[in-house]
PDB file of C-alpha atoms in Angstrom:
ATOM      1  CA  MET A   1      15.167 -12.538   6.905  1.00 51.00           C
ATOM      2  CA  LYS A   2      14.170 -10.937   4.040  1.00 58.00           C
ATOM      3  CA  ASN A   3      10.917 -10.922   5.748  1.00 72.00           C
ATOM      4  CA  LYS A   4      12.275  -7.536   7.951  1.00 77.00           C
ATOM      5  CA  LEU A   5      13.465  -5.495   5.414  1.00 87.00           C
ATOM      6  CA  LEU A   6       8.938  -5.293   5.229  1.00 97.00           C
ATOM      7  CA  ARG A   7       8.066  -4.144   8.749  1.00 97.00           C
ATOM      8  CA  GLY A   8       8.003  -0.217   8.904  1.00 98.00           C
ATOM      9  CA  THR A   9       6.604   1.882   6.412  1.00 98.00           C
ATOM     10  CA  GLY A  10       6.099   1.533   2.946  1.00 98.00           C
ATOM     11  CA  VAL A  11       4.190   3.537   0.440  1.00 98.00           C
ATOM     12  CA  ALA A  12       1.622   3.011  -2.241  1.00 98.00           C
ATOM     13  CA  LEU A  13       2.625   5.439  -5.166  1.00 98.00           C
ATOM     14  CA  VAL A  14       0.155   7.318  -7.511  1.00 98.00           C
ATOM     15  CA  THR A  15       1.246   7.441 -10.914  1.00 98.00           C
ATOM     16  CA  PRO A  16       1.334  11.383 -11.601  1.00 98.00           C
ATOM     17  CA  PHE A  17      -0.320  12.563 -15.025  1.00 98.00           C
ATOM     18  CA  GLN A  18       0.081  15.517 -16.748  1.00 98.00           C
ATOM     19  CA  SER A  19      -2.976  18.162 -17.685  1.00 97.00           C
ATOM     20  CA  ASN A  20      -3.523  15.619 -20.985  1.00 97.00           C
ATOM     21  CA  LYS A  21      -3.913  12.630 -18.621  1.00 97.00           C
ATOM     22  CA  THR A  22      -0.070  10.931 -19.960  1.00 98.00           C
ATOM     23  CA  ILE A  23       2.166   9.392 -17.008  1.00 98.00           C
ATOM     24  CA  ASP A  24       4.462  12.795 -15.878  1.00 98.00           C
ATOM     25  CA  LYS A  25       7.746  11.149 -15.575  1.00 98.00           C
ATOM     26  CA  GLN A  26       9.457  14.175 -13.850  1.00 98.00           C
ATOM     27  CA  SER A  27       6.753  14.076 -11.041  1.00 98.00           C
ATOM     28  CA  LEU A  28       7.236  11.070 -10.235  1.00 98.00           C
ATOM     29  CA  ILE A  29      10.867  10.692 -10.001  1.00 98.00           C
ATOM     30  CA  GLN A  30      10.117  13.472  -7.587  1.00 98.00           C
ATOM     31  CA  LEU A  31       7.867  11.105  -6.032  1.00 98.00           C
ATOM     32  CA  VAL A  32      10.271   8.826  -4.589  1.00 98.00           C
ATOM     33  CA  ASN A  33      12.954  11.116  -4.121  1.00 98.00           C
ATOM     34  CA  TYR A  34      10.740  12.590  -1.381  1.00 98.00           C
ATOM     35  CA  VAL A  35       9.054   9.969   0.222  1.00 98.00           C
ATOM     36  CA  ILE A  36      13.137   7.876   0.643  1.00 98.00           C
ATOM     37  CA  GLU A  37      14.230  11.335   1.992  1.00 98.00           C
ATOM     38  CA  GLY A  38      11.116  12.083   4.470  1.00 98.00           C
ATOM     39  CA  GLY A  39      12.144   8.056   6.069  1.00 98.00           C
ATOM     40  CA  VAL A  40      10.062   5.605   4.546  1.00 98.00           C
ATOM     41  CA  GLU A  41      10.618   1.849   4.790  1.00 98.00           C
ATOM     42  CA  TYR A  42       9.910   0.781   1.027  1.00 98.00           C
ATOM     43  CA  LEU A  43       8.540   1.426  -1.802  1.00 98.00           C
ATOM     44  CA  VAL A  44       5.202   0.030  -3.330  1.00 98.00           C
ATOM     45  CA  VAL A  45       4.897  -0.018  -7.415  1.00 98.00           C
ATOM     46  CA  LEU A  46       1.346  -0.525  -9.399  1.00 98.00           C
ATOM     47  CA  GLY A  47      -0.402  -1.220  -6.773  1.00 97.00           C
ATOM     48  CA  THR A  48      -4.740  -0.027  -6.447  1.00 95.00           C
ATOM     49  CA  THR A  49      -3.694   3.478  -5.412  1.00 98.00           C
ATOM     50  CA  ALA A  50      -1.119   3.861  -8.928  1.00 98.00           C
ATOM     51  CA  GLU A  51      -4.936   3.518 -10.768  1.00 98.00           C
ATOM     52  CA  THR A  52      -2.697   0.513 -12.619  1.00 97.00           C
ATOM     53  CA  THR A  53      -6.365  -0.855 -13.989  1.00 96.00           C
ATOM     54  CA  THR A  54      -6.650   2.624 -16.035  1.00 97.00           C
ATOM     55  CA  LEU A  55      -2.947   2.243 -17.483  1.00 98.00           C
ATOM     56  CA  THR A  56      -1.977   0.605 -20.687  1.00 98.00           C
ATOM     57  CA  LYS A  57       0.702  -2.454 -20.449  1.00 96.00           C
ATOM     58  CA  GLU A  58       3.946  -0.069 -22.000  1.00 98.00           C
ATOM     59  CA  GLU A  59       2.766   2.255 -19.261  1.00 98.00           C
ATOM     60  CA  LYS A  60       2.897   0.024 -16.540  1.00 98.00           C
ATOM     61  CA  LYS A  61       6.696  -0.308 -17.572  1.00 98.00           C
ATOM     62  CA  LEU A  62       7.252   2.813 -18.440  1.00 98.00           C
ATOM     63  CA  VAL A  63       6.317   2.769 -14.189  1.00 98.00           C
ATOM     64  CA  LYS A  64       8.138   0.173 -12.638  1.00 98.00           C
ATOM     65  CA  SER A  65      11.496   1.253 -14.649  1.00 98.00           C
ATOM     66  CA  THR A  66      10.923   5.002 -13.710  1.00 98.00           C
ATOM     67  CA  ILE A  67      10.925   4.058 -10.479  1.00 98.00           C
ATOM     68  CA  THR A  68      14.073   1.276 -10.291  1.00 98.00           C
ATOM     69  CA  GLN A  69      15.977   3.807 -11.474  1.00 98.00           C
ATOM     70  CA  THR A  70      15.036   6.341  -9.119  1.00 98.00           C
ATOM     71  CA  ASN A  71      15.671   4.222  -6.309  1.00 98.00           C
ATOM     72  CA  ASN A  72      18.639   2.805  -7.092  1.00 98.00           C
ATOM     73  CA  GLY A  73      18.948   0.371  -5.067  1.00 97.00           C
ATOM     74  CA  ARG A  74      17.930   1.868  -1.833  1.00 98.00           C
ATOM     75  CA  LEU A  75      14.611   0.649  -0.590  1.00 98.00           C
ATOM     76  CA  PRO A  76      13.382  -2.916  -1.048  1.00 98.00           C
ATOM     77  CA  MET A  77      10.036  -2.977  -3.327  1.00 98.00           C
ATOM     78  CA  VAL A  78       7.018  -4.688  -4.026  1.00 98.00           C
ATOM     79  CA  LEU A  79       5.176  -5.666  -7.024  1.00 98.00           C
ATOM     80  CA  GLY A  80       0.779  -5.454  -6.558  1.00 98.00           C
ATOM     81  CA  ILE A  81       0.418  -8.402  -9.328  1.00 98.00           C
ATOM     82  CA  GLY A  82      -3.316  -9.520  -8.347  1.00 97.00           C
ATOM     83  CA  GLY A  83      -6.435  -9.244 -10.409  1.00 96.00           C
ATOM     84  CA  ASN A  84      -9.510 -12.158 -10.168  1.00 96.00           C
ATOM     85  CA  ASN A  85      -8.409 -14.486 -13.110  1.00 97.00           C
ATOM     86  CA  THR A  86      -6.402 -16.806 -11.163  1.00 98.00           C
ATOM     87  CA  GLN A  87      -4.368 -17.969 -14.489  1.00 98.00           C
ATOM     88  CA  ALA A  88      -3.681 -14.409 -15.875  1.00 98.00           C
ATOM     89  CA  ILE A  89      -2.084 -13.838 -12.403  1.00 98.00           C
ATOM     90  CA  ILE A  90       0.379 -16.962 -12.720  1.00 98.00           C
ATOM     91  CA  ASP A  91       0.737 -16.309 -16.535  1.00 98.00           C
ATOM     92  CA  GLU A  92       1.745 -12.473 -15.542  1.00 97.00           C
ATOM     93  CA  ILE A  93       4.025 -13.757 -12.671  1.00 98.00           C
ATOM     94  CA  ALA A  94       5.789 -16.121 -15.170  1.00 97.00           C
ATOM     95  CA  GLN A  95       6.458 -12.883 -17.255  1.00 97.00           C
ATOM     96  CA  THR A  96       7.306 -10.765 -15.254  1.00 97.00           C
ATOM     97  CA  ASP A  97      10.872 -10.432 -14.067  1.00 96.00           C
ATOM     98  CA  LEU A  98      11.120  -9.692 -10.317  1.00 97.00           C
ATOM     99  CA  THR A  99      14.524  -9.548  -9.393  1.00 96.00           C
ATOM    100  CA  LEU A 100      14.360  -6.570  -8.710  1.00 97.00           C
ATOM    101  CA  TYR A 101      10.900  -7.030  -5.895  1.00 98.00           C
ATOM    102  CA  SER A 102      11.128  -8.498  -2.108  1.00 97.00           C
ATOM    103  CA  ALA A 103       7.556  -9.364  -2.493  1.00 98.00           C
ATOM    104  CA  ILE A 104       4.306  -9.181  -4.890  1.00 98.00           C
ATOM    105  CA  LEU A 105       1.871  -8.453  -3.344  1.00 98.00           C
ATOM    106  CA  SER A 106      -1.500  -9.401  -4.619  1.00 98.00           C
ATOM    107  CA  VAL A 107      -4.706  -8.523  -3.899  1.00 98.00           C
ATOM    108  CA  SER A 108      -8.476 -11.159  -3.224  1.00 97.00           C
ATOM    109  CA  PRO A 109     -10.729 -11.271  -6.151  1.00 97.00           C
ATOM    110  CA  TYR A 110     -12.809  -8.875  -6.900  1.00 95.00           C
ATOM    111  CA  TYR A 111     -16.758  -9.011  -8.474  1.00 94.00           C
ATOM    112  CA  ASN A 112     -16.289 -13.122  -8.611  1.00 93.00           C
ATOM    113  CA  LYS A 113     -16.692 -12.828  -5.547  1.00 94.00           C
ATOM    114  CA  PRO A 114     -15.743 -16.589  -4.862  1.00 97.00           C
ATOM    115  CA  SER A 115     -16.159 -18.015  -1.538  1.00 98.00           C
ATOM    116  CA  GLN A 116     -13.619 -18.745   1.111  1.00 98.00           C
ATOM    117  CA  GLU A 117     -12.562 -21.588  -0.695  1.00 98.00           C
ATOM    118  CA  GLY A 118     -11.857 -20.211  -3.485  1.00 98.00           C
ATOM    119  CA  ILE A 119     -10.167 -17.725  -1.950  1.00 98.00           C
ATOM    120  CA  TYR A 120      -7.740 -19.436  -0.614  1.00 98.00           C
ATOM    121  CA  GLN A 121      -7.308 -22.264  -4.093  1.00 98.00           C
ATOM    122  CA  HIS A 122      -7.059 -18.509  -5.544  1.00 98.00           C
ATOM    123  CA  PHE A 123      -3.511 -17.535  -3.462  1.00 98.00           C
ATOM    124  CA  LYS A 124      -2.688 -21.802  -3.528  1.00 98.00           C
ATOM    125  CA  ALA A 125      -2.574 -22.059  -6.970  1.00 98.00           C
ATOM    126  CA  ILE A 126      -0.046 -18.782  -7.119  1.00 98.00           C
ATOM    127  CA  ALA A 127       1.760 -19.379  -5.329  1.00 98.00           C
ATOM    128  CA  GLN A 128       2.522 -22.912  -6.071  1.00 98.00           C
ATOM    129  CA  SER A 129       3.223 -20.885  -9.407  1.00 98.00           C
ATOM    130  CA  THR A 130       6.458 -19.217  -8.081  1.00 98.00           C
ATOM    131  CA  SER A 131       9.073 -19.393  -5.333  1.00 97.00           C
ATOM    132  CA  HIS A 132       9.055 -15.404  -5.282  1.00 97.00           C
ATOM    133  CA  ASP A 133       7.509 -14.594  -1.872  1.00 98.00           C
ATOM    134  CA  ILE A 134       4.099 -13.118  -2.127  1.00 98.00           C
ATOM    135  CA  LEU A 135       1.081 -10.991  -0.024  1.00 98.00           C
ATOM    136  CA  LEU A 136      -1.884 -11.137   0.510  1.00 98.00           C
ATOM    137  CA  TYR A 137      -3.824  -8.008  -0.081  1.00 98.00           C
ATOM    138  CA  ASN A 138      -7.431  -8.390   1.191  1.00 98.00           C
ATOM    139  CA  VAL A 139     -10.071  -5.272   1.155  1.00 97.00           C
ATOM    140  CA  PRO A 140     -13.021  -6.173   1.136  1.00 96.00           C
ATOM    141  CA  GLY A 141     -14.646  -2.887   0.966  1.00 93.00           C
ATOM    142  CA  ARG A 142     -13.418  -3.102  -3.160  1.00 94.00           C
ATOM    143  CA  THR A 143     -13.362  -6.580  -3.570  1.00 95.00           C
ATOM    144  CA  GLY A 144     -16.852  -7.214  -2.115  1.00 95.00           C
ATOM    145  CA  SER A 145     -15.271 -10.627   0.235  1.00 96.00           C
ATOM    146  CA  ASN A 146     -13.477 -10.706   2.668  1.00 97.00           C
ATOM    147  CA  ILE A 147     -10.210 -13.083   3.365  1.00 98.00           C
ATOM    148  CA  THR A 148     -11.058 -14.185   7.237  1.00 98.00           C
ATOM    149  CA  ALA A 149      -8.819 -14.775   9.893  1.00 98.00           C
ATOM    150  CA  GLU A 150      -8.741 -18.100   9.426  1.00 98.00           C
ATOM    151  CA  THR A 151      -8.348 -18.703   5.783  1.00 98.00           C
ATOM    152  CA  THR A 152      -4.988 -16.112   6.215  1.00 98.00           C
ATOM    153  CA  LEU A 153      -3.324 -18.242   8.744  1.00 98.00           C
ATOM    154  CA  ARG A 154      -4.303 -21.726   6.850  1.00 98.00           C
ATOM    155  CA  LEU A 155      -2.904 -19.804   3.464  1.00 98.00           C
ATOM    156  CA  ALA A 156       0.496 -19.147   6.212  1.00 98.00           C
ATOM    157  CA  TYR A 157       1.099 -22.307   6.960  1.00 98.00           C
ATOM    158  CA  ASP A 158       0.323 -24.472   4.018  1.00 98.00           C
ATOM    159  CA  CYS A 159       2.483 -21.741   1.495  1.00 98.00           C
ATOM    160  CA  PRO A 160       6.181 -21.267   3.098  1.00 97.00           C
ATOM    161  CA  ASN A 161       6.238 -17.980   0.437  1.00 98.00           C
ATOM    162  CA  ILE A 162       2.921 -16.546   1.440  1.00 98.00           C
ATOM    163  CA  ILE A 163       4.940 -14.321   3.644  1.00 98.00           C
ATOM    164  CA  GLY A 164       2.504 -11.832   4.896  1.00 98.00           C
ATOM    165  CA  ILE A 165      -1.011  -9.778   4.831  1.00 98.00           C
ATOM    166  CA  LYS A 166      -1.833  -6.198   3.835  1.00 98.00           C
ATOM    167  CA  GLU A 167      -5.630  -6.050   5.966  1.00 98.00           C
ATOM    168  CA  ALA A 168      -7.350  -3.570   4.886  1.00 97.00           C
ATOM    169  CA  SER A 169     -10.383  -4.967   6.469  1.00 97.00           C
ATOM    170  CA  GLY A 170     -10.549  -2.341   9.029  1.00 94.00           C
ATOM    171  CA  ASN A 171     -11.281  -5.414  11.465  1.00 96.00           C
ATOM    172  CA  ILE A 172      -9.202  -4.894  14.362  1.00 96.00           C
ATOM    173  CA  VAL A 173     -10.909  -8.598  16.118  1.00 97.00           C
ATOM    174  CA  GLN A 174      -9.774 -10.198  13.118  1.00 98.00           C
ATOM    175  CA  ILE A 175      -6.091  -8.655  13.040  1.00 98.00           C
ATOM    176  CA  MET A 176      -5.578  -9.700  16.177  1.00 98.00           C
ATOM    177  CA  GLN A 177      -6.790 -13.328  15.624  1.00 98.00           C
ATOM    178  CA  ILE A 178      -4.300 -13.178  13.013  1.00 98.00           C
ATOM    179  CA  ILE A 179      -1.187 -12.039  15.278  1.00 98.00           C
ATOM    180  CA  GLN A 180      -2.791 -14.075  17.892  1.00 98.00           C
ATOM    181  CA  ARG A 181      -1.892 -17.524  16.220  1.00 98.00           C
ATOM    182  CA  LYS A 182       0.248 -16.983  12.522  1.00 98.00           C
ATOM    183  CA  PRO A 183       3.431 -18.374  11.865  1.00 97.00           C
ATOM    184  CA  GLN A 184       6.714 -16.833  13.557  1.00 95.00           C
ATOM    185  CA  ASN A 185       8.220 -15.247  10.323  1.00 95.00           C
ATOM    186  CA  PHE A 186       4.073 -14.278   9.312  1.00 98.00           C
ATOM    187  CA  LEU A 187       3.637 -10.257   8.859  1.00 98.00           C
ATOM    188  CA  VAL A 188       0.648  -8.307   9.757  1.00 98.00           C
ATOM    189  CA  ILE A 189       0.779  -4.930   7.834  1.00 98.00           C
ATOM    190  CA  SER A 190      -1.944  -3.202   8.196  1.00 98.00           C
ATOM    191  CA  GLY A 191      -3.322  -1.567   5.333  1.00 97.00           C
ATOM    192  CA  ASP A 192      -5.361   1.242   6.406  1.00 97.00           C
ATOM    193  CA  ASP A 193      -4.019   4.248   7.763  1.00 97.00           C
ATOM    194  CA  CYS A 194      -6.625   4.507  10.587  1.00 95.00           C
ATOM    195  CA  THR A 195      -5.388   1.616  11.582  1.00 95.00           C
ATOM    196  CA  ALA A 196      -1.777   1.348  11.713  1.00 98.00           C
ATOM    197  CA  LEU A 197      -0.752   2.374  14.832  1.00 98.00           C
ATOM    198  CA  PRO A 198      -2.872   0.408  16.745  1.00 97.00           C
ATOM    199  CA  THR A 199      -1.954  -2.843  14.147  1.00 98.00           C
ATOM    200  CA  VAL A 200       1.715  -1.923  15.194  1.00 98.00           C
ATOM    201  CA  LEU A 201       0.967  -1.738  19.306  1.00 97.00           C
ATOM    202  CA  MET A 202      -0.756  -4.816  18.491  1.00 97.00           C
ATOM    203  CA  GLY A 203       2.092  -7.550  17.295  1.00 97.00           C
ATOM    204  CA  GLY A 204       1.162  -6.490  13.986  1.00 98.00           C
ATOM    205  CA  ASP A 205       4.704  -4.995  11.340  1.00 98.00           C
ATOM    206  CA  GLY A 206       3.632  -2.107  10.025  1.00 98.00           C
ATOM    207  CA  VAL A 207       1.824  -0.597   6.888  1.00 98.00           C
ATOM    208  CA  ILE A 208       1.642  -0.001   3.222  1.00 98.00           C
ATOM    209  CA  SER A 209       0.151   3.777   3.542  1.00 98.00           C
ATOM    210  CA  VAL A 210      -1.312   6.058   1.707  1.00 98.00           C
ATOM    211  CA  ILE A 211      -0.901   9.226   3.274  1.00 98.00           C
ATOM    212  CA  GLY A 212       3.054   8.364   4.193  1.00 98.00           C
ATOM    213  CA  GLN A 213       3.822   9.776   0.745  1.00 98.00           C
ATOM    214  CA  GLY A 214       1.974  12.831   1.206  1.00 98.00           C
ATOM    215  CA  LEU A 215       3.906  13.094   4.805  1.00 98.00           C
ATOM    216  CA  PRO A 216       6.679  10.746   5.097  1.00 98.00           C
ATOM    217  CA  TYR A 217       8.732  11.835   7.862  1.00 98.00           C
ATOM    218  CA  ASP A 218       5.582  12.434  10.372  1.00 98.00           C
ATOM    219  CA  PHE A 219       3.659   9.071   8.882  1.00 98.00           C
ATOM    220  CA  SER A 220       7.681   7.088   9.414  1.00 98.00           C
ATOM    221  CA  GLN A 221       8.542   8.173  12.467  1.00 98.00           C
ATOM    222  CA  MET A 222       5.315   7.654  14.023  1.00 98.00           C
ATOM    223  CA  ILE A 223       5.427   3.799  13.075  1.00 98.00           C
ATOM    224  CA  ARG A 224       8.773   3.534  14.220  1.00 98.00           C
ATOM    225  CA  GLU A 225       8.333   5.092  17.593  1.00 98.00           C
ATOM    226  CA  GLY A 226       4.934   2.884  17.390  1.00 98.00           C
ATOM    227  CA  LEU A 227       7.465  -0.549  15.991  1.00 98.00           C
ATOM    228  CA  HIS A 228      10.351   0.521  19.516  1.00 97.00           C
ATOM    229  CA  HIS A 229       7.207   0.427  21.782  1.00 96.00           C
ATOM    230  CA  ASN A 230       7.395   4.593  22.653  1.00 98.00           C
ATOM    231  CA  ILE A 231       3.459   3.690  22.325  1.00 97.00           C
ATOM    232  CA  ASP A 232       3.271   8.149  23.738  1.00 98.00           C
ATOM    233  CA  LYS A 233       5.842   9.152  20.988  1.00 98.00           C
ATOM    234  CA  ALA A 234       4.179   7.666  18.605  1.00 98.00           C
ATOM    235  CA  LEU A 235       0.545   9.273  20.185  1.00 98.00           C
ATOM    236  CA  VAL A 236       1.831  12.015  19.581  1.00 97.00           C
ATOM    237  CA  PHE A 237       2.038  11.934  15.709  1.00 98.00           C
ATOM    238  CA  GLN A 238      -1.062  10.054  15.272  1.00 98.00           C
ATOM    239  CA  TYR A 239      -3.458  12.500  16.976  1.00 97.00           C
ATOM    240  CA  LYS A 240      -1.762  14.929  14.199  1.00 97.00           C
ATOM    241  CA  LEU A 241      -1.904  12.965  11.573  1.00 98.00           C
ATOM    242  CA  LEU A 242      -5.563  11.535  12.168  1.00 97.00           C
ATOM    243  CA  ASN A 243      -7.887  14.706  10.714  1.00 97.00           C
ATOM    244  CA  GLY A 244      -5.747  13.788   7.471  1.00 97.00           C
ATOM    245  CA  PHE A 245      -6.144   9.892   7.192  1.00 97.00           C
ATOM    246  CA  ASP A 246      -9.645  10.809   6.959  1.00 96.00           C
ATOM    247  CA  LEU A 247      -9.601  13.542   4.473  1.00 98.00           C
ATOM    248  CA  ILE A 248      -7.253  11.299   1.943  1.00 97.00           C
ATOM    249  CA  PHE A 249      -9.968   9.627   1.508  1.00 97.00           C
ATOM    250  CA  LYS A 250     -13.193  11.632   1.518  1.00 97.00           C
ATOM    251  CA  GLU A 251     -13.364  12.117  -2.224  1.00 98.00           C
ATOM    252  CA  GLY A 252     -11.836   8.334  -2.841  1.00 96.00           C
ATOM    253  CA  ASN A 253      -8.091   6.809  -3.354  1.00 97.00           C
ATOM    254  CA  PRO A 254      -6.178   7.990  -4.894  1.00 98.00           C
ATOM    255  CA  VAL A 255      -8.381  11.481  -5.696  1.00 98.00           C
ATOM    256  CA  GLY A 256      -7.472  13.033  -1.646  1.00 98.00           C
ATOM    257  CA  ILE A 257      -3.532  11.979  -1.987  1.00 98.00           C
ATOM    258  CA  LYS A 258      -3.116  13.794  -5.194  1.00 98.00           C
ATOM    259  CA  SER A 259      -4.567  16.726  -3.374  1.00 98.00           C
ATOM    260  CA  LEU A 260      -2.524  16.646  -0.954  1.00 98.00           C
ATOM    261  CA  LEU A 261       0.463  15.850  -2.963  1.00 98.00           C
ATOM    262  CA  LYS A 262      -0.620  18.990  -5.711  1.00 98.00           C
ATOM    263  CA  LEU A 263      -0.448  21.318  -2.598  1.00 97.00           C
ATOM    264  CA  LYS A 264       3.515  19.824  -1.213  1.00 97.00           C
ATOM    265  CA  ASN A 265       4.605  20.735  -5.096  1.00 97.00           C
ATOM    266  CA  ILE A 266       5.677  17.108  -5.443  1.00 97.00           C
ATOM    267  CA  THR A 267       2.704  15.941  -8.191  1.00 97.00           C
ATOM    268  CA  SER A 268      -0.199  17.528  -9.756  1.00 96.00           C
ATOM    269  CA  ASN A 269      -3.616  16.323  -8.785  1.00 97.00           C
ATOM    270  CA  PHE A 270      -4.946  14.919 -11.958  1.00 98.00           C
ATOM    271  CA  VAL A 271      -6.138  10.902 -12.325  1.00 98.00           C
ATOM    272  CA  ARG A 272      -7.653   9.172 -14.688  1.00 98.00           C
ATOM    273  CA  LEU A 273     -11.782   8.365 -14.876  1.00 98.00           C
ATOM    274  CA  PRO A 274     -13.987   6.769 -13.764  1.00 97.00           C
ATOM    275  CA  LEU A 275     -12.066   8.559 -11.387  1.00 98.00           C
ATOM    276  CA  VAL A 276     -12.410  12.591 -10.876  1.00 98.00           C
ATOM    277  CA  GLU A 277     -10.025  15.751  -9.330  1.00 98.00           C
ATOM    278  CA  ALA A 278     -10.348  16.922  -5.917  1.00 98.00           C
ATOM    279  CA  SER A 279     -13.514  19.071  -4.797  1.00 98.00           C
ATOM    280  CA  SER A 280     -11.894  22.635  -4.574  1.00 97.00           C
ATOM    281  CA  GLU A 281     -13.804  22.396  -1.189  1.00 98.00           C
ATOM    282  CA  LEU A 282     -11.920  19.365  -0.330  1.00 98.00           C
ATOM    283  CA  GLU A 283      -8.363  21.069  -1.109  1.00 97.00           C
ATOM    284  CA  ASN A 284      -9.369  23.594   1.139  1.00 98.00           C
ATOM    285  CA  LEU A 285     -10.165  21.596   4.184  1.00 98.00           C
ATOM    286  CA  LEU A 286      -6.713  19.887   3.082  1.00 98.00           C
ATOM    287  CA  LYS A 287      -4.766  22.855   3.113  1.00 97.00           C
ATOM    288  CA  GLU A 288      -6.508  23.839   6.612  1.00 97.00           C
ATOM    289  CA  TYR A 289      -5.634  20.949   7.959  1.00 97.00           C
ATOM    290  CA  MET A 290      -2.040  21.220   6.580  1.00 97.00           C
ATOM    291  CA  ILE A 291      -1.885  25.113   7.871  1.00 96.00           C
ATOM    292  CA  GLN A 292      -2.943  23.859  11.705  1.00 95.00           C
ATOM    293  CA  GLN A 293      -0.540  21.089  11.847  1.00 95.00           C
ATOM    294  CA  LYS A 294       2.416  22.938  10.258  1.00 94.00           C
ATOM    295  CA  LEU A 295       2.547  19.241   7.425  1.00 93.00           C
TER     296      LEU A 295
END
């Protein structure tokens, strides 16, 4: 099953910038090679962590082509296409060459705050407009509304090309309800680094991670141990990484992960407004954490 390609650790890649806030293509190439060599299972292109809302159409093309060429078919890729205008998403999907992507990652509509029926009809319309596989993305902290377990399951059973969900509600009970009642091959993927291992141990399929691109070996190994039910080994990594989960989100995403990547000499820490670069306090905390954990 193609779904199985998206088990394990996917990483939501940042968009590196130069000091003048233009895209740093060489750093993006370096990042893609770094995470592949670090052992992650797939790449997520133009997700929230990529600061996609601040990129022009031409910049999005540059990001996609750079990642695709660097990856060179080594790992599966997922492409973010989402928003709060249903028809605009349908049009964008129709106009996008999806040949090289295993699935589309589509976030629940933000700002509009639709009802559960509205969320259901939004994703159903998208699913019916394409034969391509779709991952739902539930992130109430950003969208202002939650996709309930009931709505997720309704979509899972009614729309064959909705193959899974990136669940970033942080609600463990809701995640368990989906796992308990989902179709057999429907993927339940954690959207939070801190709930990734618990999700896997409850029967989930992995994670789309932020910190995984900064610490790819340790994080992806943790998830693999969890998927193989090696709980003691997985927990060693969980507690090694735990403080890092909090630190990289302390001043927002991707502010923290870009600071960590700067400390690893992979990319700069530059972000675009309305985000601002990590404070010296956060950078020092990350530096101390990485020294303490020998990362």
